[in-house]
Each structure stands twice: as structure tokens, then as C-alpha cells.
Short mmCIF file of C-alpha atoms in Angstrom, two decimals:
data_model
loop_
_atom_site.label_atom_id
_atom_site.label_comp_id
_atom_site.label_asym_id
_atom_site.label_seq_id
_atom_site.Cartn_x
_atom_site.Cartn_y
_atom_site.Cartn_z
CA UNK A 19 0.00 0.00 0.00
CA UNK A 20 2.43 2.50 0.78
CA UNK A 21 4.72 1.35 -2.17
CA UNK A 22 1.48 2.36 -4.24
CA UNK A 23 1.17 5.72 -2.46
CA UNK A 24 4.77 6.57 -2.76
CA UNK A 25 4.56 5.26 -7.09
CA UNK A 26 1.58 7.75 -7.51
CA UNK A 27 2.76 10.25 -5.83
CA UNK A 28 5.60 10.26 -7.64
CA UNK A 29 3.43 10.58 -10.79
CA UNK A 30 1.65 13.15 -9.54
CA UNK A 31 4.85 15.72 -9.01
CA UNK A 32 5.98 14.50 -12.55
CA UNK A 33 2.66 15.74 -13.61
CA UNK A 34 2.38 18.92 -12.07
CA UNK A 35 6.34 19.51 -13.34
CA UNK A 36 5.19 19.28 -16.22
CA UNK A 37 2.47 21.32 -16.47
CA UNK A 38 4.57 24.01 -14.69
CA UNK A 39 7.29 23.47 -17.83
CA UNK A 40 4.20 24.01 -20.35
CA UNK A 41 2.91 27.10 -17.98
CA UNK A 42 6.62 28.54 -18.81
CA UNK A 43 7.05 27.43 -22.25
CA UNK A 44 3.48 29.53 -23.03
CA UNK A 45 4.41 32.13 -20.99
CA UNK A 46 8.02 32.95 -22.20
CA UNK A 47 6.97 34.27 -25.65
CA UNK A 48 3.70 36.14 -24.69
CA UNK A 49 6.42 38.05 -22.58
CA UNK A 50 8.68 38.23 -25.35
CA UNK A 51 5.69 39.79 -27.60
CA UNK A 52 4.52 42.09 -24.80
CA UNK A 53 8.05 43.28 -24.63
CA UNK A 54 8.50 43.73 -28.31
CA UNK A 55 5.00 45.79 -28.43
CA UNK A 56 6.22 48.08 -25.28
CA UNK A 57 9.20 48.79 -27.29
CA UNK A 58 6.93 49.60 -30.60
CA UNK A 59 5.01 52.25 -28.23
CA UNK A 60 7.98 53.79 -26.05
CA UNK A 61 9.92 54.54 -29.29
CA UNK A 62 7.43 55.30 -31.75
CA UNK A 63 8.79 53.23 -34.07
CA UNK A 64 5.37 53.61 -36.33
CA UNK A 65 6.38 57.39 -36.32
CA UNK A 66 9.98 56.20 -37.31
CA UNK A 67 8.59 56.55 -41.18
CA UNK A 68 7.34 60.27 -40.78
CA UNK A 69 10.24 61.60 -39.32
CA UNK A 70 12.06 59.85 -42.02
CA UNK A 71 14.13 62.13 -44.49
CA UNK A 72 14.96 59.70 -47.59
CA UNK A 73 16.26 63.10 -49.50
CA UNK A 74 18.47 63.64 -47.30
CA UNK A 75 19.92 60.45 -46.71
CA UNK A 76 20.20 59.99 -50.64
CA UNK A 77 22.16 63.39 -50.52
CA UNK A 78 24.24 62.15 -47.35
CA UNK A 79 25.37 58.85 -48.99
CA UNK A 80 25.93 60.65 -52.40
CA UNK A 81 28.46 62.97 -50.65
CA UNK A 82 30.14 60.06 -49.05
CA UNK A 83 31.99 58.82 -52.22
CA UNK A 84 31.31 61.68 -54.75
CA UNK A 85 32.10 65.36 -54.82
CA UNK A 86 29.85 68.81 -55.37
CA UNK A 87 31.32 72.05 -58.03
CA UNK A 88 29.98 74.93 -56.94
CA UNK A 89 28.92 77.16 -60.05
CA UNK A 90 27.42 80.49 -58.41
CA UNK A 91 26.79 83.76 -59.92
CA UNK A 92 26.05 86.73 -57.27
CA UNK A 93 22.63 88.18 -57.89
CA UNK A 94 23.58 92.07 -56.65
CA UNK A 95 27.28 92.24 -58.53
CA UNK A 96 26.88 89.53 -61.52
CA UNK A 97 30.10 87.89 -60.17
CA UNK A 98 30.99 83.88 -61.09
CA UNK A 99 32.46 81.61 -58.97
CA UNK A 100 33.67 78.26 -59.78
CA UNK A 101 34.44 76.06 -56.71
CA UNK A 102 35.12 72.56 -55.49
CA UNK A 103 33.00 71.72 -52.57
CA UNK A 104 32.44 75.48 -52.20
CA UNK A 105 36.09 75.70 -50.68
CA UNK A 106 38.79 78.65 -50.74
CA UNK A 107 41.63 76.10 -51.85
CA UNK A 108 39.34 74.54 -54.47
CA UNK A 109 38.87 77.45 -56.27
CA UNK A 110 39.24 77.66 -60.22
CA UNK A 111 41.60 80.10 -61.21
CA UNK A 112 40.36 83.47 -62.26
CA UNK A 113 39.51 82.50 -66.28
CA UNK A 114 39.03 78.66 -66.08
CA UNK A 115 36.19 76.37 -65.20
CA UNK A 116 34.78 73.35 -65.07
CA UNK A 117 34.14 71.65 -69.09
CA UNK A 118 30.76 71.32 -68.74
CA UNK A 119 30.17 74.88 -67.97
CA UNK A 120 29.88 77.77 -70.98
CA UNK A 121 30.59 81.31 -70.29
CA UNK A 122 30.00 84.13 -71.87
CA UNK A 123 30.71 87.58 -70.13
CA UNK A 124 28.54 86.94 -66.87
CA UNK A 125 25.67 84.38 -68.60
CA UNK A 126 26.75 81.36 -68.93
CA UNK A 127 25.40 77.32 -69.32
CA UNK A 128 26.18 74.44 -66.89
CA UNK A 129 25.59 71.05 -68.36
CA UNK A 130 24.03 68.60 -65.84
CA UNK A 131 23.69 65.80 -67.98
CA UNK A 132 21.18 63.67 -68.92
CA UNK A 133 19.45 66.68 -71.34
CA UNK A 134 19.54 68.85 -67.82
CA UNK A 135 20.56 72.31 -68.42
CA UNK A 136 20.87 75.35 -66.40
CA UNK A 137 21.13 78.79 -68.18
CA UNK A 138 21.99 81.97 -66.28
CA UNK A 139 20.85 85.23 -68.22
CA UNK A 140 20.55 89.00 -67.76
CA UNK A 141 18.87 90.87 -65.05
CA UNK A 142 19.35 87.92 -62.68
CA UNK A 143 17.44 85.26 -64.66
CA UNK A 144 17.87 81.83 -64.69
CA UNK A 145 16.54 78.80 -66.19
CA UNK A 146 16.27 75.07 -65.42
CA UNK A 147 15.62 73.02 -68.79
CA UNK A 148 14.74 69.09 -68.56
CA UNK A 149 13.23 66.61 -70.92
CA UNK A 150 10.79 65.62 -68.11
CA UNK A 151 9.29 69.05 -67.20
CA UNK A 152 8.58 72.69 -69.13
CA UNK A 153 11.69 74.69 -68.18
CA UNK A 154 11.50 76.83 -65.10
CA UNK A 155 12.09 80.47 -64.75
CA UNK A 156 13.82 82.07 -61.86
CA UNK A 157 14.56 85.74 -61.23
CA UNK A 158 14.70 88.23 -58.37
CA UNK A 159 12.34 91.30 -58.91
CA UNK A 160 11.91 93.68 -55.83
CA UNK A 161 13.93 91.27 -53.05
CA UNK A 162 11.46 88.37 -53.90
CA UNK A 163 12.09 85.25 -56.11
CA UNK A 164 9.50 84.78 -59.02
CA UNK A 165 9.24 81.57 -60.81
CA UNK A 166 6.82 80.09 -62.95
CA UNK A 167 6.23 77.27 -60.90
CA UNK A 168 2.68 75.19 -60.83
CA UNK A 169 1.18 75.27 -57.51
CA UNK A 170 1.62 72.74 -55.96
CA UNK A 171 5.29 72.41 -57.27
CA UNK A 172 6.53 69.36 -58.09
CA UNK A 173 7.90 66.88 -55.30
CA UNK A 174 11.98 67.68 -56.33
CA UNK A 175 11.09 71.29 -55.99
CA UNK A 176 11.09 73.32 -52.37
CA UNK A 177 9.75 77.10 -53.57
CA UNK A 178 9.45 79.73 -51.16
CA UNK A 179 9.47 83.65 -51.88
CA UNK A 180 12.96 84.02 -50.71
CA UNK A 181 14.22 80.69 -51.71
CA UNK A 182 13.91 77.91 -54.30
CA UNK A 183 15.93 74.43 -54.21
CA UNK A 184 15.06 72.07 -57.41
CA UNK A 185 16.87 68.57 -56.93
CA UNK A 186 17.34 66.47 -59.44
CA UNK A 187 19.87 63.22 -60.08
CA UNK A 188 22.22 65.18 -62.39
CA UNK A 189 22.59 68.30 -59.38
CA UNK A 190 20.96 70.68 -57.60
CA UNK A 191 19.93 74.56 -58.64
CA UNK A 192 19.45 76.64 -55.16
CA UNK A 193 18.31 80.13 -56.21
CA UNK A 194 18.22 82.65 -53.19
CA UNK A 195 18.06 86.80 -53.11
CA UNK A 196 21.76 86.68 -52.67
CA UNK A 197 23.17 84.33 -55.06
CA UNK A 198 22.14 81.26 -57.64
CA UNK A 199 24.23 78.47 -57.14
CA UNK A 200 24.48 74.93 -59.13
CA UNK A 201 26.00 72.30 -57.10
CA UNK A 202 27.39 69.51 -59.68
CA UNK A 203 28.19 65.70 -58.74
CA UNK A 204 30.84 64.02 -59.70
CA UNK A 205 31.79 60.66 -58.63
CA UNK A 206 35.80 60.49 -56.47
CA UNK A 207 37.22 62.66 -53.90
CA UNK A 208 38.31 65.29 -55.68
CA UNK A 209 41.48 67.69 -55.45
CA UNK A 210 42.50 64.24 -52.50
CA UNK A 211 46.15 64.74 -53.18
CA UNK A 212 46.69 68.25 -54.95
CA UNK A 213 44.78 71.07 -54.48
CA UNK A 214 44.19 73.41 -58.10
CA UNK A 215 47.08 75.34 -57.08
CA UNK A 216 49.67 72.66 -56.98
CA UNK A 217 51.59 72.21 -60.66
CA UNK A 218 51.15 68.74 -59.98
CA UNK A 219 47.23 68.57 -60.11
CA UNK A 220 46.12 66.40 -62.96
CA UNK A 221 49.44 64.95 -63.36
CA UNK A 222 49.72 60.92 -63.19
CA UNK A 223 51.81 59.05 -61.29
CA UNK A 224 54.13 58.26 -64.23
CA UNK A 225 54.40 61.68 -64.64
CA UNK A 226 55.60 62.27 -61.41
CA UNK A 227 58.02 59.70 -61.43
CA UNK A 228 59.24 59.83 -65.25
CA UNK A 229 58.10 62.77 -66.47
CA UNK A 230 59.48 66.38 -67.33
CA UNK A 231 60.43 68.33 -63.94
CA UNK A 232 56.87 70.20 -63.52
CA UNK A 233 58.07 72.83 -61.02
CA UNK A 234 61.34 74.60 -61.54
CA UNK A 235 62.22 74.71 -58.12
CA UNK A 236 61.56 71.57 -56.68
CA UNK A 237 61.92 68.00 -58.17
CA UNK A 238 58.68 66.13 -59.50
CA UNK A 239 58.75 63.62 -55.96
CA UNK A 240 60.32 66.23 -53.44
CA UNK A 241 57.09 68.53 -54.89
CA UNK A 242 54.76 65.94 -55.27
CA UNK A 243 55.18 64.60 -51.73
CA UNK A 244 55.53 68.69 -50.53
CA UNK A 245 51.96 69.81 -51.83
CA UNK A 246 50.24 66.04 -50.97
CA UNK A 247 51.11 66.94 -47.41
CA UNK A 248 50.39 70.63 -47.37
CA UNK A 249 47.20 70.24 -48.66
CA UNK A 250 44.84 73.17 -47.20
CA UNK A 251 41.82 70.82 -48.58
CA UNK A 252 42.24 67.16 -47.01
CA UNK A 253 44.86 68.83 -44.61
CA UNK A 254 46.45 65.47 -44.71
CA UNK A 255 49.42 66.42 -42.12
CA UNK A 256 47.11 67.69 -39.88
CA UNK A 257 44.66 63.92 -40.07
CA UNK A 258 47.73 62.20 -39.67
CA UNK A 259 48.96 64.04 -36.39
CA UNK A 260 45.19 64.19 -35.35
CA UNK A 261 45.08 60.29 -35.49
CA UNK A 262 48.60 60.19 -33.84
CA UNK A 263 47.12 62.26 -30.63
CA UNK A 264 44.03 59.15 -30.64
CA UNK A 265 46.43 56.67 -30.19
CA UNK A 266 48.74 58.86 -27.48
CA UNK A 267 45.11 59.71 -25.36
CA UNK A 268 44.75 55.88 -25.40
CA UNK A 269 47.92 55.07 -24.46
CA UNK A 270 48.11 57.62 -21.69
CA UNK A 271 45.16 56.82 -20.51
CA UNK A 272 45.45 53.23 -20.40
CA UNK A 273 48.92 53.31 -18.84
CA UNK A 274 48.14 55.58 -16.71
CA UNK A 275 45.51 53.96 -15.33
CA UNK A 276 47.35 50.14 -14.75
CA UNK A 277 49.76 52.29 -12.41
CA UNK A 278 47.75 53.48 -10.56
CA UNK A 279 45.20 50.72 -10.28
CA UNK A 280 48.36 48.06 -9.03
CA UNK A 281 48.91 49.41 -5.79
CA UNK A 282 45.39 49.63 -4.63
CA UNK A 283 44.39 46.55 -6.11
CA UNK A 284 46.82 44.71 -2.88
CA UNK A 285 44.49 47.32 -0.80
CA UNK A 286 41.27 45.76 -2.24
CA UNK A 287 42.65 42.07 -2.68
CA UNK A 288 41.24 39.79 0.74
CA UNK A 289 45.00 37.78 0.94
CA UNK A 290 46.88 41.32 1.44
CA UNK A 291 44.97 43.51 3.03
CA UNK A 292 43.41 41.99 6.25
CA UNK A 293 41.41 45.33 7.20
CA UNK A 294 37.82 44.94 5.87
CA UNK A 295 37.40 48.59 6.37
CA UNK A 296 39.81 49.34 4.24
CA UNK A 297 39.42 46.40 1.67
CA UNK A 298 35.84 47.85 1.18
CA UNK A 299 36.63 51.43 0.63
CA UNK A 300 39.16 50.66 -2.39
CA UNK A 301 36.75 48.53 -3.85
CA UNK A 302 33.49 51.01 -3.36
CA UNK A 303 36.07 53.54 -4.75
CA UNK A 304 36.18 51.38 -7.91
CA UNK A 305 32.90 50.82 -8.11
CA UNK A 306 32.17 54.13 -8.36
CA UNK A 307 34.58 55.00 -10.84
CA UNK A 308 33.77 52.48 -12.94
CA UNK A 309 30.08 52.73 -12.44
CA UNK A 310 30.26 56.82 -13.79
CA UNK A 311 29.97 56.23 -18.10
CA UNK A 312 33.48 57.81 -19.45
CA UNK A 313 31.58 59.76 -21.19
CA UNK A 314 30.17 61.75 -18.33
CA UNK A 315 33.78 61.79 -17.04
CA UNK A 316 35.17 63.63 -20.25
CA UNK A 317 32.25 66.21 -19.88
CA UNK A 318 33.03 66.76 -16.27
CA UNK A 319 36.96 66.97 -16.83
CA UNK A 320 36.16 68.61 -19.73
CA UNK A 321 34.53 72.14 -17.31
CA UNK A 322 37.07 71.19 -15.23
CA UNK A 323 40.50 71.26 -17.30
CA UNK A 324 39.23 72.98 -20.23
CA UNK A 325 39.48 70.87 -23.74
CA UNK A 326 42.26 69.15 -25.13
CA UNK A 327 43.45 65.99 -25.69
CA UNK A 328 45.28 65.61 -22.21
CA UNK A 329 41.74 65.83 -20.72
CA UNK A 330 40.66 63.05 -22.81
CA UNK A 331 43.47 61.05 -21.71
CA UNK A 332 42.54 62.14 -18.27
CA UNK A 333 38.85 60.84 -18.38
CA UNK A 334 40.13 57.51 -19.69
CA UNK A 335 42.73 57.02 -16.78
CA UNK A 336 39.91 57.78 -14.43
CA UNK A 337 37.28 55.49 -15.95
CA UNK A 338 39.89 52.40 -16.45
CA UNK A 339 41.32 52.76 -12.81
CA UNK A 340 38.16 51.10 -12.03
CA UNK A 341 38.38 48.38 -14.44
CA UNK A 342 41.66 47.64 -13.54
CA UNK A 343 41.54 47.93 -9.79
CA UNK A 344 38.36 45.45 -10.11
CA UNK A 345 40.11 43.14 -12.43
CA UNK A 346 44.05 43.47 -10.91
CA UNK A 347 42.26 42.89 -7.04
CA UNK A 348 40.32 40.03 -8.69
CA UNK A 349 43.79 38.28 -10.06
CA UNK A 350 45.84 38.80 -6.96
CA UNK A 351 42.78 37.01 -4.62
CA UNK A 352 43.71 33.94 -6.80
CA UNK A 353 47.38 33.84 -6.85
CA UNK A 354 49.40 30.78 -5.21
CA UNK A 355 50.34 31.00 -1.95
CA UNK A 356 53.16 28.65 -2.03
CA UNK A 357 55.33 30.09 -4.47
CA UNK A 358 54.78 33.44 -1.94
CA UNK A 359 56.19 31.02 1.09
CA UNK A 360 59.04 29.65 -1.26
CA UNK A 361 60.67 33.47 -1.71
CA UNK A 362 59.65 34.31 2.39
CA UNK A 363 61.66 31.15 3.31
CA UNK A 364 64.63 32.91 1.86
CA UNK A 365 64.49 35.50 4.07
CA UNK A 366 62.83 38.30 1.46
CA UNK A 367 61.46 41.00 2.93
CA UNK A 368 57.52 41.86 2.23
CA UNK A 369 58.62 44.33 -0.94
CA UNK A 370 60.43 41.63 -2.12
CA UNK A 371 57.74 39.02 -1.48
CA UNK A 372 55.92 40.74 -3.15
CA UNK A 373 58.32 41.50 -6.68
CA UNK A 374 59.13 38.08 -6.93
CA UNK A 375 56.24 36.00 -5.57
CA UNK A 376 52.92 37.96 -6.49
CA UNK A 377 53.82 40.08 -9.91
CA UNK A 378 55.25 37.19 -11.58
CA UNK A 379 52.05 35.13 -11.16
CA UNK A 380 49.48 37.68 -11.87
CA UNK A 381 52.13 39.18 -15.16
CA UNK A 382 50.72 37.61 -17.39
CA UNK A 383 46.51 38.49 -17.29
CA UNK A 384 47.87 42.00 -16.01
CA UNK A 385 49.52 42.20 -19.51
CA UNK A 386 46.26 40.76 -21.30
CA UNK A 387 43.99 43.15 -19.43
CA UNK A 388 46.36 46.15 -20.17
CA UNK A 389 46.43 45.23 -24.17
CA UNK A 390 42.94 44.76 -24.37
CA UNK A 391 41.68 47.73 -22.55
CA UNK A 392 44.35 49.93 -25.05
CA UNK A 393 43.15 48.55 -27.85
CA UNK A 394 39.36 49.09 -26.91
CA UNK A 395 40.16 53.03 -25.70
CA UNK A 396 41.88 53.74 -29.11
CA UNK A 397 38.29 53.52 -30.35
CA UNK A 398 37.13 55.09 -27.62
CA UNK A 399 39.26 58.32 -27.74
CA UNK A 400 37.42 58.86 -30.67
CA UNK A 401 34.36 59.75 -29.41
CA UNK A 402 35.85 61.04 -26.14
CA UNK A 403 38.32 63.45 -28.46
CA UNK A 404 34.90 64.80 -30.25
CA UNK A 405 33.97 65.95 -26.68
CA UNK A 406 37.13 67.62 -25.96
CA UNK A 407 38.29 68.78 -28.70
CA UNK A 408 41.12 66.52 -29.75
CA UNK A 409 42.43 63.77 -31.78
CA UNK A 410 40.57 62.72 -35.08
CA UNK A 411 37.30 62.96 -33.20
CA UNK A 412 37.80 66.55 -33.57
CA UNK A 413 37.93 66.39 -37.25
CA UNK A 414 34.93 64.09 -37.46
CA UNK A 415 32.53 66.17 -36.29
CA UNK A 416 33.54 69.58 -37.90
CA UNK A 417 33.06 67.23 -40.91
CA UNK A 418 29.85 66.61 -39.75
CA UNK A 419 28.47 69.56 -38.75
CA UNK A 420 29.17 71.21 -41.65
CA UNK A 421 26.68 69.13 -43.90
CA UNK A 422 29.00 69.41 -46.88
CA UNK A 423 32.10 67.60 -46.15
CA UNK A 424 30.91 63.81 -46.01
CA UNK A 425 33.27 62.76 -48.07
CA UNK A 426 35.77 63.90 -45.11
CA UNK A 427 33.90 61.83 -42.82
CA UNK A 428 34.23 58.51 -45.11
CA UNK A 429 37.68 59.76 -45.17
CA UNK A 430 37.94 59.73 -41.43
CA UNK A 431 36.61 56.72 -40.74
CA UNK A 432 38.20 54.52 -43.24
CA UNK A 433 41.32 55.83 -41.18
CA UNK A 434 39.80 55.35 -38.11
CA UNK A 435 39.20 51.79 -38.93
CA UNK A 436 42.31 50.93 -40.09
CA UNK A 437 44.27 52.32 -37.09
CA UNK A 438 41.67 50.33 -34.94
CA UNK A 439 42.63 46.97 -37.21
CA UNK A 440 46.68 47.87 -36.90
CA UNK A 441 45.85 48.38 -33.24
CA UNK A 442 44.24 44.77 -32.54
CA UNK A 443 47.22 42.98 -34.86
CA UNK A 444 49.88 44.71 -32.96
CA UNK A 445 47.92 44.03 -29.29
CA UNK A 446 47.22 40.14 -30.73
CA UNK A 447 50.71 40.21 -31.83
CA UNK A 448 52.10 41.87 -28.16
CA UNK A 449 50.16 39.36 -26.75
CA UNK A 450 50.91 36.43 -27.86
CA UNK A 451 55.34 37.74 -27.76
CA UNK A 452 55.10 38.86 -23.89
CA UNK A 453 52.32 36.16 -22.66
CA UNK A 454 52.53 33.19 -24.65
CA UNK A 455 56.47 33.64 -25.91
CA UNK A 456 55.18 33.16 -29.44
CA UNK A 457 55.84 35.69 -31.84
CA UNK A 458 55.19 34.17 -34.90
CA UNK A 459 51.03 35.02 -36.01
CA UNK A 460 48.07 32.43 -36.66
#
């Protein structure tokens, strides 16, 4: 009888187990869904498409691998301009243009391809000629900008009475009370290594190399390499250095931090410092370091210090301290205490104890940690150099902000990820030499 008892109980706790395993297994994904449909609410992600700008993303990724020519004519003086990117240094001599532009006195026609054709006249008048539309008239009469647009204009076409922008595939016609302006695109980076002024712009590399000296005062490479490097466009010298203060904000900050973090790791490690009082002070002062987004510490540092690069290296010394302290404390709870009896047997004193019985142990993840933490901050003083004003950070959001330069900021970051790849092959390689004694890669 009580065998039977015990067999259906038994059955009866399977049972309910069960039941409590199908309970979860329905419950799990209506979680999962209410989850998922708090998330569609929170973030208005149905509002996502609204607040959507395709026309300017097509615009954004166009000027990520192509380049604008400014054509402009001045509506109060008649004067033409002829510009790359609407820059200073990519200015067309006084006389030349681009080939697809006509001049004649101050009227002249810019070719947009395609059949698209932009004609500037007299008195300010300007025309916009396509095979899919009538051709549209633009001129300024008393401070206000006439057209003979349809109402409602078409979608490519933004009218106002002080401003019209018509967009098309081929360019982009912007006619304001000041100025009309053609902005041409061309696929490439243009004036990349020499800026108009440089003899050496449109010159190929055999050219350079083989070809008939092009300056009279310096030799084709000695020039060459001169103007590549002093270009007031790409400021290339300047991108290099800028990406050479990244790396130095990691490294200080990195380094920096590991020295710092050693000492008080003993005072947070349970085997070497006996006091709970202060074992648990070190490690709430970690905590708290660690806990504080670097972020917030290169905006605090930032009021405090002013901007700079040193400041950035700054808030990543303070922010790693705690990641190291944490990490270091962690390494030195778990050491062997035998090898530390082996060097106090010889008479050592604590210091010495210490050198030879602790740091050799713990060496190698202290070295791991250290590589790991530079190679992650090198991407980090990005982000933490746009915030105070150093390092290629700096560069990448002027680019930004200015709305015209995104081919900079493809520039940029293609040279941001490279130094991030040389970065992790020299820390893999660094790793692998002073941890593993293998310097040979796999």
C-alpha cells in the first residue's frame, strides 16, 4: 500500500512539473511579444517613417563617395564663382572652369547631364531646362524670387518667396536673393592629393616619377610629396597628427591607469589587506569610478580642465582605474600562496615578497587586461576626443556639422578603422610575444 502511495505520488509531481514546464514554455513568448510591443510604443517606431528624411539620406550617402562644383553667380554684382566643394583652396583660377560649364561675359550654361541644363541670363534670370518638365524660370524682382512654378510644385522642388531648391539626379539649382548656385556631382574625392594650385594637379603618377620636372624649383617627388602633405583641402598632415594624438590619449590613458590601479588593487585584494574597512573602501572607490559612463567623465573633466586631448586622456585614466583595480584585485585574490612562502623562506622582505612572488604570477593576465583595454580606448578616444576637442574625433565632427564635407567623414573613418585593425594585430601580436612567448602570427 504505501509502495502504491509513494509510485503515484511520484506521478503526480511529474505531472504537475510538467504542467509548470508548459505554464513557462506559453508564458516565455507572450512576454517576449509584450516586450517587443512596449518597445513599438515607447519609441514610436510607427512614427519612425514620418520623421524619415529619404532626400536627405540619398544626398548624405551621395556625398560620401562623390564630390559637389559649386557654379554660383552673385545676384547684386553679376560675379561667377567656380568652386570645389564650395572651398577657398578649391577654387578655379580666375579664367578657367569646369568643361561642362559655358561662359559668356557673366551668362553662362552648366551642363548637368542627362538633357539637364541650367542657363543663367541678364537681369538675374535663370533657367532650369529638362526633358521631363517645361523649363522653369527664376529671377529676383523687388527682393522676392519669381518663378513660374505650378502650384503645388513638383515633389523635387522646395519654392518659397525668398528661396527655391530644385533637386534632381544630375545636381541641384538653389536660387536665393543673394546668389544662384548649381552644385554639380561628380563621382571620387576630388582635389585628394593636390589642391588646383599645386603644378602637380592632374598629373599621373608616371608623370611624377618619369616625367618632365613640372616645377622649376623643386623636383617632380620632393614637390609631389611637398603639396600632398600641405594640402589646405584634405589637410592630410594635420589627419595624420590628429590620429597620432588618438592613439597617445589611449595610451596615456590606459597606462596611466594600470599604475595606478596596481597598488590599490593589494588594498582591495582579501590575501593582502586583512582590514575589511579598508578592503571595502578601495573597492566602493572602484565601483564608483567604474560605475560613472566615461563619457560623463570627459564632460566633467572637460569644465574642469578645459578641452584638449590631455583631458581626454585624463577621463580615460579615471574610468579604467576602475576596471583595472576590479580586475588586478580580482587576479591577486587567486594567486598561489606557495610560491609566496618559497621566496619568504629565503628570508625576502615583504617588498620583495611581493616582486618576486605575487607580480610574476598575476604578469601575465595583467599584460592581457592592459592590451585589451588599449586597444578598446583607441576607439574610444574617438568619441571622447569629439567631446574635448582633440584627436581625429575633432575632425569628425567639424566634418559633420558642416553638412558638406561627407566625403571627409568617409575619409575619417576609413582611417579610423584601419588604425583600430593595426591596433588589434599589434595588441594580438604583443600578446601572444610577452604572454605566450610566441611571436610568430596564426
Amino acid at each position: 500500500m504505501t509502495m502504491l502511495s509513494t509510485n503515484g505520488d511520484l506521478r503526480q509531481q511529474t505531472a504537475d512539473m510538467f504542467t509548470r514546464k508548459k505554464r513557462i514554455a506559453l508564458a516565455v513568448p507572450a512576454v517576449i511579444f509584450a516586450y517587443f510591443v512596449y518597445v513599438f510604443i515607447a519609441f514610436d517606431v510607427a512614427g519612425l517613417a514620418d520623421r524619415a528624411r529619404m532626400d536627405n539620406a540619398r544626398t548624405l550617402v551621395a556625398d560620401a563617395y562623390s564630390y559637389k562644383t559649386h557654379v554660383a553667380r552673385d545676384n547684386r554684382d553679376a560675379e561667377l564663382l567656380f568652386a570645389i566643394e564650395g572651398s577657398r583652396a578649391g577654387t578655379y583660377p580666375a579664367g578657367e572652369y569646369p568643361e561642362w560649364v559655358s561662359v559668356d561675359g557673366t551668362n553662362m550654361v552648366v551642363d548637368l547631364g542627362g538633357g539637364n541644363f541650367v542657363r543663367y541670363l541678364d537681369d538675374t534670370l535663370v533657367t532650369f531646362e529638362s526633358p521631363d518638365f517645361d523649363t522653369i524660370t527664376l529671377q529676383l524682382v523687388d527682393d522676392v524670387v519669381v518663378t513660374n512654378l505650378p502650384d503645388p510644385a513638383p515633389s523635387w522642388v522646395n519654392a518659397s518667396d525668398t528661396r527655391v531648391s530644385i533637386t534632381t539626379d544630375a545636381g541641384r539649382l538653389t536660387y536665393t536673393r543673394s546668389k544662384a548656385e548649381v552644385f554639380r556631382y561628380s563621382n571620387g574625392w576630388e582635389l585628394f592629393f593636390f589642391t588646383l594650385a599645386s603644378p602637380y594637379h592632374g598629373a599621373g603618377l608616371v608623370d611624377i616619377l618619369a616625367g618632365p620636372q613640372l616645377d622649376d624649383s623643386r623636383s617632380n617627388i620632393v614637390g609631389a610629396w611637398q603639396d600632398f602633405w600641405g594640402n589646405t583641402l584634405w589637410r592630410h598632415t594635420d589627419v595624420m597628427w590628429a590620429l597620432g594624438e588618438t592613439v597617445l590619449m589611449a595610451f596615456l590613458g590606459t597606462f596611466g591607469a594600470a599604475i595606478i590601479a596596481l597598488p590599490l588593487a593589494f588594498l582591495a585584494a582579501k590575501n593582502f589587506a586583512p582590514v575589511v574597512a579598508v578592503r571595502f573602501a578601495v573597492r566602493r572607490v572602484f565601483d564608483f569610478v567604474r560605475g560613472v559612463d566615461g563619457l560623463i567623465w570627459t564632460i566633467i573633466l572637460s569644465r574642469a580642465f578645459g578641452p584638449g586631448p590631455l583631458t581626454g586622456a585624463l577621463a580615460i585614466l579615471v574610468t579604467d582605474v576602475g576596471g583595472f583595480g576590479k580586475s588586478f584585485s580580482e587576479a591577486l585574490e587567486n594567486v598561489d600562496e606557495k610560491q609566496i612562502e618559497g621566496v619568504q623562506s629565503t628570508g625576502a622582505k615583504p617588498i620583495q615578497r611581493y616582486r618576486f612572488g605575487v607580480i610574476p604570477q598575476v604578469t601575465p593576465i595583467l599584460l592581457s587586461q592592459i592590451l585589451y583595454y588599449f586597444e578598446s580606448n583607441t576607439r574610444s578616444a574617438t568619441i571622447i576626443g569629439a567631446i574635448t576637442g582633440g584627436g581625429i574625433g575633432l575632425f569628425l565632427t567639424q566634418a559633420m556639422q558642416t553638412q558638406n564635407d561627407w566625403e571627409k567623414v568617409t575619409y575619417y573613418i576609413i582611417l579610423i578603422v584601419i588604425m583600430v585593425m593595426v591596433m588589434d594585430t599589434v595588441s594580438g601580436w604583443l600578446r601572444r610575444k610577452l604572454i605566450k612567448g610566441d611571436g610568430e602570427g596564426h
